[in-house]
mmCIF file of C-alpha atoms in Angstrom:
data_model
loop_
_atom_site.group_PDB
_atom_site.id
_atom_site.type_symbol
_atom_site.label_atom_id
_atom_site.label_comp_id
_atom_site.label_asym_id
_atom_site.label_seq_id
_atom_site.Cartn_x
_atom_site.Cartn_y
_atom_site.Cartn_z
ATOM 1 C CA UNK B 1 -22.931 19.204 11.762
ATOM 2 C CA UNK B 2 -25.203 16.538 13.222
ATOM 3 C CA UNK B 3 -26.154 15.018 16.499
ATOM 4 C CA UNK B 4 -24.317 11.503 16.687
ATOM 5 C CA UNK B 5 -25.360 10.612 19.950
ATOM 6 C CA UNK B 6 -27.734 10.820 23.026
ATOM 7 C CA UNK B 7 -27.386 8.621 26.337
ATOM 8 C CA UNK B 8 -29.261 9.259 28.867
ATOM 9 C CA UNK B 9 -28.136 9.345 32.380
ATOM 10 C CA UNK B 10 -29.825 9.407 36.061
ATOM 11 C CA UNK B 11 -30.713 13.472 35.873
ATOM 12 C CA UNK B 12 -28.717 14.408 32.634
ATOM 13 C CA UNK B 13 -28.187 13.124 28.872
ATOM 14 C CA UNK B 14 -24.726 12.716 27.286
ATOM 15 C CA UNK B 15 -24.537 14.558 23.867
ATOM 16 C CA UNK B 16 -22.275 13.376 21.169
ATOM 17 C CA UNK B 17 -21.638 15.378 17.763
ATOM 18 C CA UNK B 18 -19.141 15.474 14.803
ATOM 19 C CA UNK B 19 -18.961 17.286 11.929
ATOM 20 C CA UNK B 20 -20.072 16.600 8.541
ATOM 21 C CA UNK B 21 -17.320 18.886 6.256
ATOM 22 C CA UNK B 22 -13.957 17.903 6.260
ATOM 23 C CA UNK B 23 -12.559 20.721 4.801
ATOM 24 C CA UNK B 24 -13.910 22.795 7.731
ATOM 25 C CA UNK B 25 -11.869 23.150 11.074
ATOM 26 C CA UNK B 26 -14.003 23.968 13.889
ATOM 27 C CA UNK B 27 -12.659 25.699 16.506
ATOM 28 C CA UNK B 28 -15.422 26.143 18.909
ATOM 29 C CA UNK B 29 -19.190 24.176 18.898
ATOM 30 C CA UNK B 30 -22.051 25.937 20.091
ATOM 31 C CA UNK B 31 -25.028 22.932 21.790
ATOM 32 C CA UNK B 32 -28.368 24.189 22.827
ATOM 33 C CA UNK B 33 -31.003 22.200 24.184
ATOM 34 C CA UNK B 34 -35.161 22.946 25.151
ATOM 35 C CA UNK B 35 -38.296 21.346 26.396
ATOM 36 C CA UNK B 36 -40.228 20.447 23.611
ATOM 37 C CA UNK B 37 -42.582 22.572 25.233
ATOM 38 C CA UNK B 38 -40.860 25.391 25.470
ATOM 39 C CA UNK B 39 -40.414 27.859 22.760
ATOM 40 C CA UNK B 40 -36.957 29.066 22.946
ATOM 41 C CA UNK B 41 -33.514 27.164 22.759
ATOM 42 C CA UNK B 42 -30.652 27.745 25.815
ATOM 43 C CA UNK B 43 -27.161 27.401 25.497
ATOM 44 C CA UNK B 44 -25.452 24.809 27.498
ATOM 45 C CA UNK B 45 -22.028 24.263 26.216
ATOM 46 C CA UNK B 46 -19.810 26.295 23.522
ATOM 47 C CA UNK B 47 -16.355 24.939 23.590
ATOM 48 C CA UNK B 48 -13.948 22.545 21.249
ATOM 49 C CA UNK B 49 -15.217 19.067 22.386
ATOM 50 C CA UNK B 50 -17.629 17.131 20.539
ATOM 51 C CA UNK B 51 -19.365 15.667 23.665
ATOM 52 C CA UNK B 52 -21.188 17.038 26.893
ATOM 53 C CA UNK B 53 -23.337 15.698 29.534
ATOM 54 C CA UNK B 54 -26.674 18.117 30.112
ATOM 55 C CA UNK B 55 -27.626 17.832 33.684
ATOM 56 C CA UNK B 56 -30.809 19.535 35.057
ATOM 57 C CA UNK B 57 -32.787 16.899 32.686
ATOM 58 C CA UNK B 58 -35.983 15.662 34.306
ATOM 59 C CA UNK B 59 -37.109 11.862 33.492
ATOM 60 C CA UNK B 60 -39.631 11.347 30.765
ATOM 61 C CA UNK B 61 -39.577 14.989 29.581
ATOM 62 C CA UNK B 62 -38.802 15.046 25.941
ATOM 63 C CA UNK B 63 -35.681 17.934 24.842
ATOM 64 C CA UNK B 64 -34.317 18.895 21.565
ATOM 65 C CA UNK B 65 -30.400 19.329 21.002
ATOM 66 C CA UNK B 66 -28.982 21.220 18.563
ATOM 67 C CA UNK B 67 -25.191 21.986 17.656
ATOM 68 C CA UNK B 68 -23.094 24.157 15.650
ATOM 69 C CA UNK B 69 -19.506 25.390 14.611
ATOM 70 C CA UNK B 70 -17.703 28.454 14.540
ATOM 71 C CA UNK B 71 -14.203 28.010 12.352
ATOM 72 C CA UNK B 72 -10.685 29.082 13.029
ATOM 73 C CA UNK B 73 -10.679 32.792 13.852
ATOM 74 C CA UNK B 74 -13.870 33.343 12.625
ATOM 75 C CA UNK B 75 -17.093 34.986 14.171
ATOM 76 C CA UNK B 76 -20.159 34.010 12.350
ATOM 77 C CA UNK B 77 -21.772 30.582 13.531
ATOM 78 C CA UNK B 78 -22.502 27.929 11.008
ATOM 79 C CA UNK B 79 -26.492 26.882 10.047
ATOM 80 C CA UNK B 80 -27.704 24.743 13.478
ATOM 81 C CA UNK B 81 -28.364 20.796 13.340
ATOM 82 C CA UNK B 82 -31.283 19.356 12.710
ATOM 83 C CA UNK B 83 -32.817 19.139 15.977
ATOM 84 C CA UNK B 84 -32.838 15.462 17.855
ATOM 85 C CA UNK B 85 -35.298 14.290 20.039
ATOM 86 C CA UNK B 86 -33.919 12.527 23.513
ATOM 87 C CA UNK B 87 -34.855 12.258 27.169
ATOM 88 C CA UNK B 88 -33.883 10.117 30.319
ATOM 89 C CA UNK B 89 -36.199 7.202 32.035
ATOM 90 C CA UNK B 90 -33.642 7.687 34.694
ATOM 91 C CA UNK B 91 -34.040 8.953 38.448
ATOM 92 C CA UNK B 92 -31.529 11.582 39.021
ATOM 93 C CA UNK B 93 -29.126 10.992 41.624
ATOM 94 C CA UNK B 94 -29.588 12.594 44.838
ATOM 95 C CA UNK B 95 -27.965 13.550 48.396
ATOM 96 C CA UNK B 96 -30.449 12.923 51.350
ATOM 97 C CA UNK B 97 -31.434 16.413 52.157
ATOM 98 C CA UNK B 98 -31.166 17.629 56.453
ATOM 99 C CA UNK B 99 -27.896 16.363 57.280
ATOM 100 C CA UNK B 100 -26.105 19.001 59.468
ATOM 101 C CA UNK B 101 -22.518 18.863 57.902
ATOM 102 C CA UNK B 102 -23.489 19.354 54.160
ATOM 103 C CA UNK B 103 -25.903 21.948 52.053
ATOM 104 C CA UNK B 104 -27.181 20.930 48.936
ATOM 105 C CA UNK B 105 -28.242 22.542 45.546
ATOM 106 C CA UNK B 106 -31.419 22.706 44.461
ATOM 107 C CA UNK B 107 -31.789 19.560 42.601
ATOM 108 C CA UNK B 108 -29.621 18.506 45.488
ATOM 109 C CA UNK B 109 -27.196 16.591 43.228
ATOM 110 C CA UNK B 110 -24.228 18.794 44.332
ATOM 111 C CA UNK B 111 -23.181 18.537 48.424
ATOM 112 C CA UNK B 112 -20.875 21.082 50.120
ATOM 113 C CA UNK B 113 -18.930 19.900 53.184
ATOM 114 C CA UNK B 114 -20.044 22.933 54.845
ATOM 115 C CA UNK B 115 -18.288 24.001 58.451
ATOM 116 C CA UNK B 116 -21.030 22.593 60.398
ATOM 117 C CA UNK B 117 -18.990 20.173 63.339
ATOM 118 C CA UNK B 118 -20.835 17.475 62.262
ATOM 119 C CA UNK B 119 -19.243 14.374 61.171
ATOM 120 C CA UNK B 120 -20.643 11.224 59.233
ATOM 121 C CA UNK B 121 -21.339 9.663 55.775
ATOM 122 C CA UNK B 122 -23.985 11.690 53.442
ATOM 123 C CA UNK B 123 -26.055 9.137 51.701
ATOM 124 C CA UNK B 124 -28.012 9.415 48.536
ATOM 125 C CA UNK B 125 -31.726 9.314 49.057
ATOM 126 C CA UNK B 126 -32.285 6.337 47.774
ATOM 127 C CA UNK B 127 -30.161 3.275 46.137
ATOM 128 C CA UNK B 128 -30.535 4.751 42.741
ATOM 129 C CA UNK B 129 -26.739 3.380 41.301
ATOM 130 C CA UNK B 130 -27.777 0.180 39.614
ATOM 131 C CA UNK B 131 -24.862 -2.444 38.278
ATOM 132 C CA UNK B 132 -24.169 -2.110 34.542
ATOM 133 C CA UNK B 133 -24.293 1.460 34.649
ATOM 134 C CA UNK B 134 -21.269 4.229 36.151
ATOM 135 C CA UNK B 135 -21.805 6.386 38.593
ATOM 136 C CA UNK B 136 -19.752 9.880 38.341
ATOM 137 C CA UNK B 137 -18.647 12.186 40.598
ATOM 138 C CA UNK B 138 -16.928 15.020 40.058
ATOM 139 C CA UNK B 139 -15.016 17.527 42.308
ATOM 140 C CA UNK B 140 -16.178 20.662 42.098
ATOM 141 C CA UNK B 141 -13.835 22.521 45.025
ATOM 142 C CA UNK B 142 -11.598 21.142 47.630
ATOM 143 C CA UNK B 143 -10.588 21.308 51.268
ATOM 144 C CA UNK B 144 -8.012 20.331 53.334
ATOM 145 C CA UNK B 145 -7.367 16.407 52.281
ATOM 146 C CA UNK B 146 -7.905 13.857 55.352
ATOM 147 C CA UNK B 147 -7.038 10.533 55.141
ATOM 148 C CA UNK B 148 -10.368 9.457 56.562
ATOM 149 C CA UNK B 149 -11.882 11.198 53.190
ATOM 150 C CA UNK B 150 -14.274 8.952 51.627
ATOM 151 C CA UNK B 151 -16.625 8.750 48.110
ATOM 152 C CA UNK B 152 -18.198 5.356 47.148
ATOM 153 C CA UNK B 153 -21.067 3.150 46.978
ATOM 154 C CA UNK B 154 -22.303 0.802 49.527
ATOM 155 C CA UNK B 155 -25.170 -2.209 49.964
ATOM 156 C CA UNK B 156 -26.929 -0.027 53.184
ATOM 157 C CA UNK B 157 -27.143 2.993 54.503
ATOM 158 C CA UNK B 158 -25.341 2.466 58.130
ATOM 159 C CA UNK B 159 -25.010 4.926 60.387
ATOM 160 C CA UNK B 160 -22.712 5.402 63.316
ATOM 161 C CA UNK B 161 -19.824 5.488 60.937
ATOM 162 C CA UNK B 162 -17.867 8.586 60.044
ATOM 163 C CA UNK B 163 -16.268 7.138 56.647
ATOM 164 C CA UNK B 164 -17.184 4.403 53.695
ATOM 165 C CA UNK B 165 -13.995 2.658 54.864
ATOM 166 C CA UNK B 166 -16.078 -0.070 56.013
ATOM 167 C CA UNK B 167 -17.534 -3.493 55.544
ATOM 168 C CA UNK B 168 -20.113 -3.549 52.972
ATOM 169 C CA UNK B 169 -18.948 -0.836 50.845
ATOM 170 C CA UNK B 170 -15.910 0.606 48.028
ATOM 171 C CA UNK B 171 -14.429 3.952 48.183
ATOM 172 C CA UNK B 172 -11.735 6.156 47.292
ATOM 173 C CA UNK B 173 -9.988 8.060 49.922
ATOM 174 C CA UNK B 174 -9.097 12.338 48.776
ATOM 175 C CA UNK B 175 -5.624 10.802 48.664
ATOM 176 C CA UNK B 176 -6.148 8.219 46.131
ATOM 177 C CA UNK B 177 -6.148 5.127 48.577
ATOM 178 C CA UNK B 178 -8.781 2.588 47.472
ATOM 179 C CA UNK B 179 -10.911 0.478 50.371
ATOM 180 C CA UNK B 180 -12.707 -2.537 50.149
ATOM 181 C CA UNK B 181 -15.166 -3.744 52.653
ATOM 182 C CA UNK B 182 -12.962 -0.909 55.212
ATOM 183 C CA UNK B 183 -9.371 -3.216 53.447
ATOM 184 C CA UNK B 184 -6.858 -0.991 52.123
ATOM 185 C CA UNK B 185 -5.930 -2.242 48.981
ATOM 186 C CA UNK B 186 -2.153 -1.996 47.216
ATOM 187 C CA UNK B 187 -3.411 -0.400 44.564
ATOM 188 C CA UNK B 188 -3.511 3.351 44.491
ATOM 189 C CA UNK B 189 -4.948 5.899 42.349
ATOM 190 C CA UNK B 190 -4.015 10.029 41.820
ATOM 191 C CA UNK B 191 -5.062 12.413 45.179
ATOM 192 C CA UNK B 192 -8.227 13.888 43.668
ATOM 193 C CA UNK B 193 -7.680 17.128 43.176
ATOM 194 C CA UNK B 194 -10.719 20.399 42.044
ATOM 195 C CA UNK B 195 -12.216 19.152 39.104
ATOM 196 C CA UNK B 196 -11.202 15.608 39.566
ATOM 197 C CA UNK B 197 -13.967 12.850 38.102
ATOM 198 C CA UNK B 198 -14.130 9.348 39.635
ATOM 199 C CA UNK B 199 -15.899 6.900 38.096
ATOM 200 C CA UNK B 200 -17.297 3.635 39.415
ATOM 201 C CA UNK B 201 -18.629 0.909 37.102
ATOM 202 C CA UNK B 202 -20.015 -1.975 38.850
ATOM 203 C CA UNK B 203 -20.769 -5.435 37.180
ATOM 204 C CA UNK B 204 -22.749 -8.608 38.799
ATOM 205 C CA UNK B 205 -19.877 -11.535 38.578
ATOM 206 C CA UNK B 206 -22.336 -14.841 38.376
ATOM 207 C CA UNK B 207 -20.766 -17.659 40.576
ATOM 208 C CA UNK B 208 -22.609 -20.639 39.011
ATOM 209 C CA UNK B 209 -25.984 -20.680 39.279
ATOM 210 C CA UNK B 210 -27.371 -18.522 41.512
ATOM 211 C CA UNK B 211 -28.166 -20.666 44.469
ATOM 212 C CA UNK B 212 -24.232 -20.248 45.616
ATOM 213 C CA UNK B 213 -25.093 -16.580 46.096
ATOM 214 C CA UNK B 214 -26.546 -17.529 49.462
ATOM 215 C CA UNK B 215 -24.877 -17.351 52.287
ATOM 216 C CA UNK B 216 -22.531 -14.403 51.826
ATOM 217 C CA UNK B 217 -20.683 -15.480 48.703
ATOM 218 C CA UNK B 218 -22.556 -12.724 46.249
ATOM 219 C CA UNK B 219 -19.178 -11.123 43.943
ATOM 220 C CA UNK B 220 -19.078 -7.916 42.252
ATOM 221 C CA UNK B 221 -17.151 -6.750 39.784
ATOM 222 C CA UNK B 222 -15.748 -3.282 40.222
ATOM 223 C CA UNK B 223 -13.810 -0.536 38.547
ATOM 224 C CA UNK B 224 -12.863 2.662 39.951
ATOM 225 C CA UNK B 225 -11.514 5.067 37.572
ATOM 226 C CA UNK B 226 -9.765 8.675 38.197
ATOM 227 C CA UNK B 227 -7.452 11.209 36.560
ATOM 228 C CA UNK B 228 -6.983 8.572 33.442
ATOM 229 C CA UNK B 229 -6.122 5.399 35.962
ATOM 230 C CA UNK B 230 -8.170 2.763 36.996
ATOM 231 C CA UNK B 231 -8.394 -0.023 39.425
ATOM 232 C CA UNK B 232 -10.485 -2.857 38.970
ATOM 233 C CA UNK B 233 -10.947 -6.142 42.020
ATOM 234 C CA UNK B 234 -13.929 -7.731 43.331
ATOM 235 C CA UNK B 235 -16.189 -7.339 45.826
ATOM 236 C CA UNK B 236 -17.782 -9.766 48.049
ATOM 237 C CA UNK B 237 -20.998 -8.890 49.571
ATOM 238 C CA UNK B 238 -23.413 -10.806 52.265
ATOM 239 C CA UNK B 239 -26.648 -10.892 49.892
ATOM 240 C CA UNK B 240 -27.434 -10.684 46.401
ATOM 241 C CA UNK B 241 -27.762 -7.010 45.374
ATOM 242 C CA UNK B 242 -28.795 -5.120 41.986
ATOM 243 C CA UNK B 243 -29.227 -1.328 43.117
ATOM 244 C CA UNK B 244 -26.540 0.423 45.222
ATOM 245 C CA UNK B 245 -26.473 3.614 48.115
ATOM 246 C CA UNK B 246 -23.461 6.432 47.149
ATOM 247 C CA UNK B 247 -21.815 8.357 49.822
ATOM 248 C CA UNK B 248 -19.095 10.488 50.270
ATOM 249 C CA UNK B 249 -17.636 12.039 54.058
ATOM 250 C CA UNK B 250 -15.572 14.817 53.714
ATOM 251 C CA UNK B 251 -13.645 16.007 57.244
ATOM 252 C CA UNK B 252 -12.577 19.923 56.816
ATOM 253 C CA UNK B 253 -15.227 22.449 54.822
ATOM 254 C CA UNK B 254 -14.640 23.575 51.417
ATOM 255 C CA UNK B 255 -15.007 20.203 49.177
ATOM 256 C CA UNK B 256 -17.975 19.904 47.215
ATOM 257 C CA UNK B 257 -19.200 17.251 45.032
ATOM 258 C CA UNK B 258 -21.624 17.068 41.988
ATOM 259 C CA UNK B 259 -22.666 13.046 41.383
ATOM 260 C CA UNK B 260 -24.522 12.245 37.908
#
């Protein structure tokens, strides 16, 4: 067994493994991870895939991984892995913390539509999605679907609005419906249902040389991918921008959303 992998991500690290022995069959792998600090490993995953994302990760703090098998119908573990070193230069995603309709976890990267009346679009803190990279979210619990539902990324923080289905932003809808700059587009992807991930992967699309970009011409590339489809179309914006806000607005209680 050996550590293949480790990408970091805002507030976590993706951990990829394999195993060394071919004639072994492993039913079950066992990953720990620690500070390098700290004196005692934790588990964090045991389970048959060979990757997992470790949230709770704070940037620039070195961690060891470590990762082992357990065979068919067996009960002893094999030896660990030699330990790898890894950590994340990346700010963790966050919700803005105060606003009435949704509480937040501790590290306040998990938001429950909570049955305040409230309505409106819960931002992240700051615009911490940056193009080139993808932004997760995954559904951790659901409510009652409304077709106002809304989780994306947009240019500003705007308030006044009770849904991303706007100008200057992308979302899905809890139904699958896709928006663009508040269009409905033809394409449609599943409902999202508990334990659904959507993914958004957004690329800079350079139109000439960069002087066109002024005056409301500046394209993006984006694809939005969920329950194994994906969309991808572009995305005009007013002004050149590198760094993105996420949102979600959620209309009944119950749904709750972690974002990594």
């Amino acid at each position: 067994m050996w550590i293949e992998e480790l990408i970091e991500k805002p507030g976590g690290i993706i951990v990829r493994w394999s195993k060394v022995d071919d004639d072994f069959t492993a039913q079950d792998y066992r990953l720990q991870f620690r500070k390098c600090t700290s004196n005692h490993f934790e588990d964090v995953y045991v389970g048959s895939e060979t990757e997992f994302i470790v949230l709770h990760i704070d940037p620039n703090v070195d961690y060891q991984f470590r990762v082992c098998a357990r065979g068919d119908g067996r009960q002893e573990w094999s030896p660990w892995s030699v330990p790898q070193i890894g950590h994340s230069t990346l700010v963790p995603h966050e919700w803005t913390a105060g606003f009435e309709g949704y509480s937040l976890s501790s590290r306040r990267n998990i938001a429950l539509r909570n049955d305040a009346e409230s309505s409106g679009v819960l931002y992240s803190s700051a615009p911490t999605y940056f193009c080139g990279q993808t932004l997760t979210f995954r559904v951790e619990t659901v409510g009652q679907p409304d077709r106002r539902d809304s989780i994306g990324v947009c240019a500003e923080k705007q308030n006044g609005y009770d849904s991303l289905q706007r100008d200057q932003a992308v979302c899905i809808s809890t139904n699958g419906a896709v928006f663009v700059n508040g269009k409905e587009m033809t394409n449609q992807l599943p409902a999202v249902t508990s334990g659904s991930t959507v993914t958004f992967d957004v690329e800079a699309v350079t139109l000439g040389s960069t002087n066109n970009n002024e005056g409301g011409n500046f394209k993006l590339r984006v694809t939005i991918s969920s329950n194994n489809r994906e969309v991808v179309f572009d995305w005009l914006l007013d002004q050149s921008c590198g760094s993105l806000y996420f949102g979600c607005s959620f209309f009944y209680p119950g749904w709750k959303v972690l974002v990594f």
